[in-house]
Short mmCIF file of C-alpha atoms in Angstrom, two decimals:
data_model
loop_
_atom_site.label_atom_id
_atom_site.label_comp_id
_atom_site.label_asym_id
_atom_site.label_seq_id
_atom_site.Cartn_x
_atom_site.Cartn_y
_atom_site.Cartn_z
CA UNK A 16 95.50 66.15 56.44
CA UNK A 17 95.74 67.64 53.06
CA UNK A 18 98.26 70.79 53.45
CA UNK A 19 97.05 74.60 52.95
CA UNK A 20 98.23 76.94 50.59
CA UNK A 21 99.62 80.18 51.74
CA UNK A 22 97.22 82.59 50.48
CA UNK A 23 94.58 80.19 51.31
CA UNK A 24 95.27 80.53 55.00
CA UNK A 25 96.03 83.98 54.72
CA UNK A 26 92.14 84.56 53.39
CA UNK A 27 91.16 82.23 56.10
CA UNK A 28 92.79 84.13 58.81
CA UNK A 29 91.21 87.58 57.29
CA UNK A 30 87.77 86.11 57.08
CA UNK A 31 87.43 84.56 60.47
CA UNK A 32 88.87 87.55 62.26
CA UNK A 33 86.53 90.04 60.18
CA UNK A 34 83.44 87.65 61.08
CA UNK A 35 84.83 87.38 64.77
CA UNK A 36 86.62 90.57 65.88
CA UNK A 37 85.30 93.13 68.03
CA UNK A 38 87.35 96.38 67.87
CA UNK A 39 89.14 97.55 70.59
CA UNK A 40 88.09 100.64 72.35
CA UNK A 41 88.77 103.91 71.65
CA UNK A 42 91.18 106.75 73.19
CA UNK A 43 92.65 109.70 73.04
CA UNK A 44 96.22 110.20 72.70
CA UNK A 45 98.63 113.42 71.37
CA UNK A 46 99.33 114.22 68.10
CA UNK A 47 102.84 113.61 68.43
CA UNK A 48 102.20 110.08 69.93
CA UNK A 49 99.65 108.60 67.19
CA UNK A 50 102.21 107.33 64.55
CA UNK A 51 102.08 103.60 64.40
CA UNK A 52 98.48 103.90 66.28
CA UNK A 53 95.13 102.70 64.13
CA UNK A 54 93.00 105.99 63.99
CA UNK A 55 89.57 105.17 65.76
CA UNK A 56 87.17 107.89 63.95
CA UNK A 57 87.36 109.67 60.51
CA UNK A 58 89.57 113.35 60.80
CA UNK A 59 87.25 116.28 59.40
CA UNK A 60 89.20 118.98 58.76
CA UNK A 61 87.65 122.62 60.95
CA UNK A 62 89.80 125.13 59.06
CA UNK A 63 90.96 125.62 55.48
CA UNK A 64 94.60 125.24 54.44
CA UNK A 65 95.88 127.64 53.33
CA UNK A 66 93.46 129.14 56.29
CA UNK A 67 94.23 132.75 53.69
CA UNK A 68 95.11 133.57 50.51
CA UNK A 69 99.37 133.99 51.37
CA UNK A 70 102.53 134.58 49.41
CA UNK A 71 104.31 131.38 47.96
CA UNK A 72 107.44 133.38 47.41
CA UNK A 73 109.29 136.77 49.14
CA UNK A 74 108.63 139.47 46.19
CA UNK A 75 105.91 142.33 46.08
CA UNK A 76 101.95 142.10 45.80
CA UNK A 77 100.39 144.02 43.01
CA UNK A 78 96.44 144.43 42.54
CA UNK A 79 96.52 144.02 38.91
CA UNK A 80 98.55 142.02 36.53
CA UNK A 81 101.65 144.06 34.74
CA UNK A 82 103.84 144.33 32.30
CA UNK A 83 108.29 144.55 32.42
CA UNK A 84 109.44 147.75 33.15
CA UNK A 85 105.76 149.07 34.98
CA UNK A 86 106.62 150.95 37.96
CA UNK A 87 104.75 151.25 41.44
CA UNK A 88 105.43 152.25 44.82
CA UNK A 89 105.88 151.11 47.91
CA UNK A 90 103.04 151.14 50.56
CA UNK A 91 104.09 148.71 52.77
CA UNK A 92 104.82 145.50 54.35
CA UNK A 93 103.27 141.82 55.52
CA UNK A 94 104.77 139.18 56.92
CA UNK A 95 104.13 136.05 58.06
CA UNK A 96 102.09 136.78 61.46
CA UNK A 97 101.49 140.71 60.66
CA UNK A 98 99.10 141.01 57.72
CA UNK A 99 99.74 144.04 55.93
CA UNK A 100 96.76 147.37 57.11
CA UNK A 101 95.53 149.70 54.52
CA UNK A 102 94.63 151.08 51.29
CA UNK A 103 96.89 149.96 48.24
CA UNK A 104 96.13 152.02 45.26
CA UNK A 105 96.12 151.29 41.82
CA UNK A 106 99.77 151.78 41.33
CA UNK A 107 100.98 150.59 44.67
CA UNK A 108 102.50 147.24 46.06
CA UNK A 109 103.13 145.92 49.02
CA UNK A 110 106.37 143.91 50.26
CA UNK A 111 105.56 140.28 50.69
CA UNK A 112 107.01 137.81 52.31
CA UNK A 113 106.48 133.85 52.31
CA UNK A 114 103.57 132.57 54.22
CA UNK A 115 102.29 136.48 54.71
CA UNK A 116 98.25 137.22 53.58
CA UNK A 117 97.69 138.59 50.52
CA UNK A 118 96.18 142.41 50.90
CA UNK A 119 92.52 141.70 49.68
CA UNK A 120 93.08 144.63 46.85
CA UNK A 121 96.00 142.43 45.25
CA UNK A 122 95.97 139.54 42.72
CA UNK A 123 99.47 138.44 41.95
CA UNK A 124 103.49 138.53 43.87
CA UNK A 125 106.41 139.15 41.53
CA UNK A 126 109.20 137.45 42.43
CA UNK A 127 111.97 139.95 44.39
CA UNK A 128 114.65 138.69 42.25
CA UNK A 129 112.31 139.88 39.02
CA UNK A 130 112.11 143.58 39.94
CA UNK A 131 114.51 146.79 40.84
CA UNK A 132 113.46 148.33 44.21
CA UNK A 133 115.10 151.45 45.48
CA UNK A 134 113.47 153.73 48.43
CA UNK A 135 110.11 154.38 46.57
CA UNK A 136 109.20 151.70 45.10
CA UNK A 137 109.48 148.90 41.95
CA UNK A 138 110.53 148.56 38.66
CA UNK A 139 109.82 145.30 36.75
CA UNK A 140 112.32 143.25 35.41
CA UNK A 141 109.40 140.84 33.99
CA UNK A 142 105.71 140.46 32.94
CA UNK A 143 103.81 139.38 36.14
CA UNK A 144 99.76 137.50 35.28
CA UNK A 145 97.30 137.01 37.29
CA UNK A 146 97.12 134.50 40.23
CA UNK A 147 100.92 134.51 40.23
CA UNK A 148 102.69 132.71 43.28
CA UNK A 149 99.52 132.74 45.75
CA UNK A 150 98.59 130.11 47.60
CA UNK A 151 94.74 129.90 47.73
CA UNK A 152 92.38 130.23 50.89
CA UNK A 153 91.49 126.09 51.01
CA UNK A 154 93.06 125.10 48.05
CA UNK A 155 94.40 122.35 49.75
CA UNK A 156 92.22 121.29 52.52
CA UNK A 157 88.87 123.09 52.71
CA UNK A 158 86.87 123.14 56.07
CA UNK A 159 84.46 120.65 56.51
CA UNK A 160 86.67 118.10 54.30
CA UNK A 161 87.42 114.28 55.53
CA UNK A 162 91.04 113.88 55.35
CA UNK A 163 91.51 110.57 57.04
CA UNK A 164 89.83 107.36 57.60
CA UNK A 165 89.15 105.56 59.98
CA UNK A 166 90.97 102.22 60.09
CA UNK A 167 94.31 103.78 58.99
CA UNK A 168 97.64 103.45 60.40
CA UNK A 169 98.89 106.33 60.95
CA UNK A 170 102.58 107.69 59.50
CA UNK A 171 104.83 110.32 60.85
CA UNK A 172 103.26 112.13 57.52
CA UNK A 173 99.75 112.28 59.32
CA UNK A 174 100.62 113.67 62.38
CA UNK A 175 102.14 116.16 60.25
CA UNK A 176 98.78 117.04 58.56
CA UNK A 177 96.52 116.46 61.90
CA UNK A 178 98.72 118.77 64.06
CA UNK A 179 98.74 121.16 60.95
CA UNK A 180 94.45 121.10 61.19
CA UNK A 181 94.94 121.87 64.80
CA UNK A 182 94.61 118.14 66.27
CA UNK A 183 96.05 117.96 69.60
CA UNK A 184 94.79 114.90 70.48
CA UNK A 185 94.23 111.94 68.12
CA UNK A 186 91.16 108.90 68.06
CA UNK A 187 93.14 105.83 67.77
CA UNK A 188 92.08 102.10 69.13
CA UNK A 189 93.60 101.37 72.60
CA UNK A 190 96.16 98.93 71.98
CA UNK A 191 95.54 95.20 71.94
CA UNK A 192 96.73 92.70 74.36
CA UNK A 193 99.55 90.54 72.86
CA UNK A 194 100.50 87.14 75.45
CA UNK A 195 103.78 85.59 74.59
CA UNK A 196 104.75 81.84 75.58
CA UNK A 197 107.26 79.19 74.65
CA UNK A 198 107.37 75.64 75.26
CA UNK A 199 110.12 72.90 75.36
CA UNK A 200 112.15 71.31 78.55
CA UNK A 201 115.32 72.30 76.52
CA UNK A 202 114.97 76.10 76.80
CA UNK A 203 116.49 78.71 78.89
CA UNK A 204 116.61 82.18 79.52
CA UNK A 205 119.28 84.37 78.05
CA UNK A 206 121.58 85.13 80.75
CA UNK A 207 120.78 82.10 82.55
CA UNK A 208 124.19 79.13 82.84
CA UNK A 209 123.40 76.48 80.43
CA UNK A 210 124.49 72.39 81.99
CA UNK A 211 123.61 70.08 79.20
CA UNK A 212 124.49 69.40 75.67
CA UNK A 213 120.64 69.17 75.02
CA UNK A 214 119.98 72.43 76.21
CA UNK A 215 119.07 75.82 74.04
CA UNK A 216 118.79 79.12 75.00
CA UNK A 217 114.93 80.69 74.05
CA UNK A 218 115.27 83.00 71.25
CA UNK A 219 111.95 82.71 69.84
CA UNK A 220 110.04 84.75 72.62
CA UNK A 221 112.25 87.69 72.62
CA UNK A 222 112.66 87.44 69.05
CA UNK A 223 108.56 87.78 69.25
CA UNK A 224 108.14 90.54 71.57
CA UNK A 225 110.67 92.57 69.74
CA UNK A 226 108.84 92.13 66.27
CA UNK A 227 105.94 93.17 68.49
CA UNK A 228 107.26 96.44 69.21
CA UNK A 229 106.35 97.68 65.97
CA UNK A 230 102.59 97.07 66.01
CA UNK A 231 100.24 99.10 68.61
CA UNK A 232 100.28 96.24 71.30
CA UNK A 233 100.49 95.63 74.70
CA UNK A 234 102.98 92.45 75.15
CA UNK A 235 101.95 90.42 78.02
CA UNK A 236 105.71 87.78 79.03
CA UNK A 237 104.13 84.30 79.87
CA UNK A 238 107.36 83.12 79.49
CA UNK A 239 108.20 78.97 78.88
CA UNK A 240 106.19 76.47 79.42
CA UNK A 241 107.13 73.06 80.29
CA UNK A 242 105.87 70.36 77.87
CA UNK A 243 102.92 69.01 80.12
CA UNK A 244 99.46 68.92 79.22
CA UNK A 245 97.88 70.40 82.10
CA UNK A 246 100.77 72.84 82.87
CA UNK A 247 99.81 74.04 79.25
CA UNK A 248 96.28 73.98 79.78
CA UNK A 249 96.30 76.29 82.73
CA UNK A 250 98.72 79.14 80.76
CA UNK A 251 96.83 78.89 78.35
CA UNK A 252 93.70 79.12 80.03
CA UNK A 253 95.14 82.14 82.01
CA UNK A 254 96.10 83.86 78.93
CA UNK A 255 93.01 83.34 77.42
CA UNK A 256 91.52 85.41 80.18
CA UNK A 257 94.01 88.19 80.14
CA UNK A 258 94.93 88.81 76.42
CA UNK A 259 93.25 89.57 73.30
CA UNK A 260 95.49 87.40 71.14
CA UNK A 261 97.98 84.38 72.52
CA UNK A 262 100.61 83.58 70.16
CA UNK A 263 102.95 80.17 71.41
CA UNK A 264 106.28 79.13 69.89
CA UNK A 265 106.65 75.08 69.68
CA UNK A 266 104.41 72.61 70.60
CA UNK A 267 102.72 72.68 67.57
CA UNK A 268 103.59 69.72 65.95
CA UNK A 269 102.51 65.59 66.59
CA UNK A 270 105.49 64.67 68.59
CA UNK A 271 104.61 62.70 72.10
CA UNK A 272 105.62 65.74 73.95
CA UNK A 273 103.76 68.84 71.83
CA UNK A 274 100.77 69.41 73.89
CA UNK A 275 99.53 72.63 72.45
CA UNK A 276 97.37 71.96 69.73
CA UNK A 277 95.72 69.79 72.05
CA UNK A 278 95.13 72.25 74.74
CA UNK A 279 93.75 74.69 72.45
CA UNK A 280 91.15 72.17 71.42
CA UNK A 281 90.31 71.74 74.85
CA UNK A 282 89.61 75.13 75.65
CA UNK A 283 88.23 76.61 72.15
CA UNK A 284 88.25 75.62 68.71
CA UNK A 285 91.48 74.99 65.89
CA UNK A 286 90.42 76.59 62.76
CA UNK A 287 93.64 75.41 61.07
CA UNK A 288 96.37 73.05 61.53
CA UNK A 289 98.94 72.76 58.41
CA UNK A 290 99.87 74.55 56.09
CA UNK A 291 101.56 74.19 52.59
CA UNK A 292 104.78 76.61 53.44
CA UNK A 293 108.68 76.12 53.86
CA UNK A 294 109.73 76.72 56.51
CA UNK A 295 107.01 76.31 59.00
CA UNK A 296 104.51 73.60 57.98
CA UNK A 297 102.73 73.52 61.33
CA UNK A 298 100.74 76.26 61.92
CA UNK A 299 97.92 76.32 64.64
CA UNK A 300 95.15 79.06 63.94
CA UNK A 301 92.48 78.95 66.76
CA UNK A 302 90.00 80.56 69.27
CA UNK A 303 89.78 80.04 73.01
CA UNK A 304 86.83 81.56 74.36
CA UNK A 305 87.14 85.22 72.78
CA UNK A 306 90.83 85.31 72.44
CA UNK A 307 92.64 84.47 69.05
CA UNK A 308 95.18 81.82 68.90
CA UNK A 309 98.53 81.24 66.91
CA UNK A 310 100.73 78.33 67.69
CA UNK A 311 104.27 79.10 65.42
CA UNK A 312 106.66 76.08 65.38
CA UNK A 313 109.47 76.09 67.44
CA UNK A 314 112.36 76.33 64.86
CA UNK A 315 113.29 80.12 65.16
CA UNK A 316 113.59 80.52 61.18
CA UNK A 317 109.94 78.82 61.04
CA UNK A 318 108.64 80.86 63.69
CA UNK A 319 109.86 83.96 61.94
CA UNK A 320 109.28 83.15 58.74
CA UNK A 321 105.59 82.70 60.16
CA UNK A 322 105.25 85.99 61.80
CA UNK A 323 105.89 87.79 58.59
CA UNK A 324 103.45 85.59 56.36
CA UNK A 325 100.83 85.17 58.74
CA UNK A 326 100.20 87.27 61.81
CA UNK A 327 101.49 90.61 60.95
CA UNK A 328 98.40 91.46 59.23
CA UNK A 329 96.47 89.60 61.32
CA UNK A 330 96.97 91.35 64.07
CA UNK A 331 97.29 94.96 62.23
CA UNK A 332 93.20 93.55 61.43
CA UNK A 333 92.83 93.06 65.24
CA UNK A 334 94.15 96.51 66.04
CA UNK A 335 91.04 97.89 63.79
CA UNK A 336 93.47 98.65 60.92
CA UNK A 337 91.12 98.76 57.44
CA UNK A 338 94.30 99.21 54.53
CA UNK A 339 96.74 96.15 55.83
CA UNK A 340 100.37 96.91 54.73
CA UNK A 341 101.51 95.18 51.92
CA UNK A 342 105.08 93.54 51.78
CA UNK A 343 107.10 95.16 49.07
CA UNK A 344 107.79 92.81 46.40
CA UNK A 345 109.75 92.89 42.89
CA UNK A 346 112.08 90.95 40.60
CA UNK A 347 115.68 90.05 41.01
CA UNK A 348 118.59 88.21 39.12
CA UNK A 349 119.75 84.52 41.34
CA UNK A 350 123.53 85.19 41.53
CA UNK A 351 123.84 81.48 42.21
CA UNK A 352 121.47 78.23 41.59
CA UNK A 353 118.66 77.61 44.79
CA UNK A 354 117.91 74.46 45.30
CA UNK A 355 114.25 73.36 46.23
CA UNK A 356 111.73 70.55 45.84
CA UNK A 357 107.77 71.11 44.62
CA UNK A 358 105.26 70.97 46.88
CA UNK A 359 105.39 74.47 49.03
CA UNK A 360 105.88 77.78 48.82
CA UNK A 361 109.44 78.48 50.17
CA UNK A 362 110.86 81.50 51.68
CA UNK A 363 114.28 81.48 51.21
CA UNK A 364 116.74 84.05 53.38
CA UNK A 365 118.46 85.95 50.55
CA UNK A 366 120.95 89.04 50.76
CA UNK A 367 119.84 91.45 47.67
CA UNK A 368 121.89 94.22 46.23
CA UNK A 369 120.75 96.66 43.41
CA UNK A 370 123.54 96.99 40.54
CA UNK A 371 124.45 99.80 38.99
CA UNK A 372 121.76 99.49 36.13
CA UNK A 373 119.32 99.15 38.67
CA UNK A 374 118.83 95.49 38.23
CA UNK A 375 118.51 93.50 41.67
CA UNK A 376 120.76 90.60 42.59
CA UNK A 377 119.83 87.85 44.74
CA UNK A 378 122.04 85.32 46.44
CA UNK A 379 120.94 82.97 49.50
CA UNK A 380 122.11 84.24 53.18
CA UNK A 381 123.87 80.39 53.44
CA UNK A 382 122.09 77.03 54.09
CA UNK A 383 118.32 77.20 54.53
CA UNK A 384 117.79 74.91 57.36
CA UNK A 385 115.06 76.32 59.54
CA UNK A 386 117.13 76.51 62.89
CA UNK A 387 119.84 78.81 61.22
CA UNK A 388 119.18 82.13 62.73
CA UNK A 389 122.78 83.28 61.59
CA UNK A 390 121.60 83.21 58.09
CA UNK A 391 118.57 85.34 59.03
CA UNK A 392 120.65 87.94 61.04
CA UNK A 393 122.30 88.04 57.46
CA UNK A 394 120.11 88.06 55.28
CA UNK A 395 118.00 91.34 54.18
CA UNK A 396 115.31 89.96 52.24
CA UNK A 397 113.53 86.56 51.11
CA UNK A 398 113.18 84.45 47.82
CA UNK A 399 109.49 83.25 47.81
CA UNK A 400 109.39 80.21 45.08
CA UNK A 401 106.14 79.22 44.10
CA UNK A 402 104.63 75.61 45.48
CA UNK A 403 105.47 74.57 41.63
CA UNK A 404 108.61 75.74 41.19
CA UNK A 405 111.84 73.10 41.64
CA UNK A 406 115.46 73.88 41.42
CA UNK A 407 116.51 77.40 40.05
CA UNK A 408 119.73 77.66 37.63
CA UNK A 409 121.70 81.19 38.23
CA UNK A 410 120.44 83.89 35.76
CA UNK A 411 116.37 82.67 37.21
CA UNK A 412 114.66 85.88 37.60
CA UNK A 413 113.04 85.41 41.19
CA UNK A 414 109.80 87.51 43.52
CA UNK A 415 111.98 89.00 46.37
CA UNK A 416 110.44 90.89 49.52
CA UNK A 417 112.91 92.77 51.43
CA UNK A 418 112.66 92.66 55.45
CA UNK A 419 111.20 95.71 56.27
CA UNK A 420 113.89 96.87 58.56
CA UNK A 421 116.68 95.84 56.66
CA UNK A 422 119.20 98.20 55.16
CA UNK A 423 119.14 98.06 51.08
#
């Protein structure tokens, strides 16, 4: 079978799910609990912001535009919370501070630290026009305006502006249900006494569900598997009933004992098998019944190279996101030579530091070997080499995506 390229599968993935998905439903949750939540409904804005016209600075509201040295006294005060009540003449001003209305007679604050104020009033120490530190009834948000989309993943930002509009509770798309499994006779629990020389402790499923504590999901511990057919075929069949997405970890590949592929085929359909990528070459994308499948191989630096590339924004799609994040990526200087063969795009685990021009440099986090999670623990970013590309001499400039929780 002829291998995949990346963004091939990546459009694959998009199209079948968009074709395929039916969005979760919809509640209501606080404000203060929507960040990292997809909103469910467009936000329409019920008030204006500013909801008045109010004082961008502490100084003194005139009615008229004036000129340095004009003097005019004192009727008064506002303040945020306590609009100012009553006439102000022709000559008059009122004391303003920030975030207080504007008395409707007045069209301009001077600054406090631009005039000299005894007992009676103001002198001006400057020429004050018209329109002069106010903030504008709507002139940010008007009533009636769409602020948000739906389909958007919503920042600590937004729930800034929704609780601002008076949202106390939020739209959003319940969150989807995520089942986690791992195959292999060799693994073990953390925590758990290890006997044999050809045993390994399972760091791919909690390495999983943590990554999965960033996305609105509901993780659903299925826990390992045993490589047999039928034991496979049952978990799977299980999950498949429970969860709206079933992502495995080994199993994948066409060894005697890697039964998954096969008992996804059994119960749905495999809409892709390999792909053209390094590391990670297997790669199961399937559908049992209504629930979406991903098989990542078993090699932790695979697995989580595969997470990133693949099902990050496939399930932010599943989650009824519309604008899927977009890995940060730019240019940096190889501090040493890489080494790789044509063929597939490769993901190399790379430590990056910005110099003092601003220039990034680029070194790998050790060997590249796919079971080396030492070197990702190290590493803050990848090298992603074209299919094309072969070995790279020092000096190469490079496409580098930081991890997006490292520390730059």
């Amino acid at each position: 079978m002829a291998l995949t390229a990346v963004a091939e599968l990546q459009a694959l993935i998009a199209a079948k799910i968009s074709h395929g998905r039916q969005l979760p439903d919809i509640e209501q949750v606080p404000v203060a609990e929507a960040a990292g939540r997809v909103l469910a409904a467009d936000a329409v804005s019920a008030i204006n912001i500013p909801n008045a016209d109010i004082s961008a600075m502490d100084g003194y509201a005139l009615p008229a535009a004036a000129a340095a040295g004009s003097q005019w006294q004192l009727m008064g005060e506002a303040v945020a919370g306590k609009a100012f009540v009553g006439e102000v003449p022709d000559n008059g001003c009122v004391r303003i501070m920030t975030g207080a209305v504007v008395p409707a007679a007045c069209c301009c604050v001077v600054l406090q630290e631009n005039v000299r104020a005894d007992d009676k009033g103001i002198t001006l120490n400057a020429d004050i026009g018209e329109r002069a530190n106010i903030r504008y009834t709507g002139e940010e948000v008007a009533a009636g305006d769409t602020v948000l989309l739906a389909g958007r993943i919503l920042r600590d930002a937004d729930v800034m502006l929704l609780a601002a509009l008076g949202f106390a509770q939020v739209p959003v798309y319940r969150k989807i249900k995520v089942a986690i499994m791992s195959t292999g006779n060799e693994l073990h629990e953390p925590g758990t006494h290890i006997s044999g020389a050809d045993q390994i402790y399972d760091s791919n499923r909690h390495t999983l569900m943590a990554r999965l504590q960033k996305l609105p999901v509901e993780v659903i511990d299925l826990g390992c598997v045993q490589d047999d057919l039928e034991g496979v075929l049952h978990t799977l069949d299980q999950a498949a009933h429970m969860a709206d997405v079933v992502i495995s970890s080994g199993g994948v590949s066409v060894g005697d004992y890697d039964f998954m592929r096969e008992a996804v085929i059994r119960l749905g359909a495999i809409h892709h098998y390999k792909v053209a990528i390094k590391p990670g070459k297997p790669f199961v994308f399937g559908r049992m019944f209504k629930t979406w499948y991903f098989g990542l191989p078993g090699n932790p630096v695979s697995g989580f190279v595969g997470f990133d590339v693949f099902l990050k924004a496939a399930l932010w799609q599943l989650c009824g996101a519309v604008e899927i994040p977009e890995p940060l990526r730019f240019n940096a200087i190889l501090a040493q030579p890489l080494k790789k063969s044509p063929g597939r795009t490769d993901f190399q685990r790379a430590i990056i530091q910005q110099q003092p021009d601003g220039t990034w440099l680029a070194e790998p986090a050790g060997a590249q070997d796919s079971h080396r999670v030492w070197g990702v623990s190290r590493a803050n970013a990848y090298v992603i080499l074209a299919p094309e590309s072969g070995n790279l001499p020092a000096g190469a400039s490079v496409t580098v995506q930081p991890f997006a929780d490292a520390c730059l």
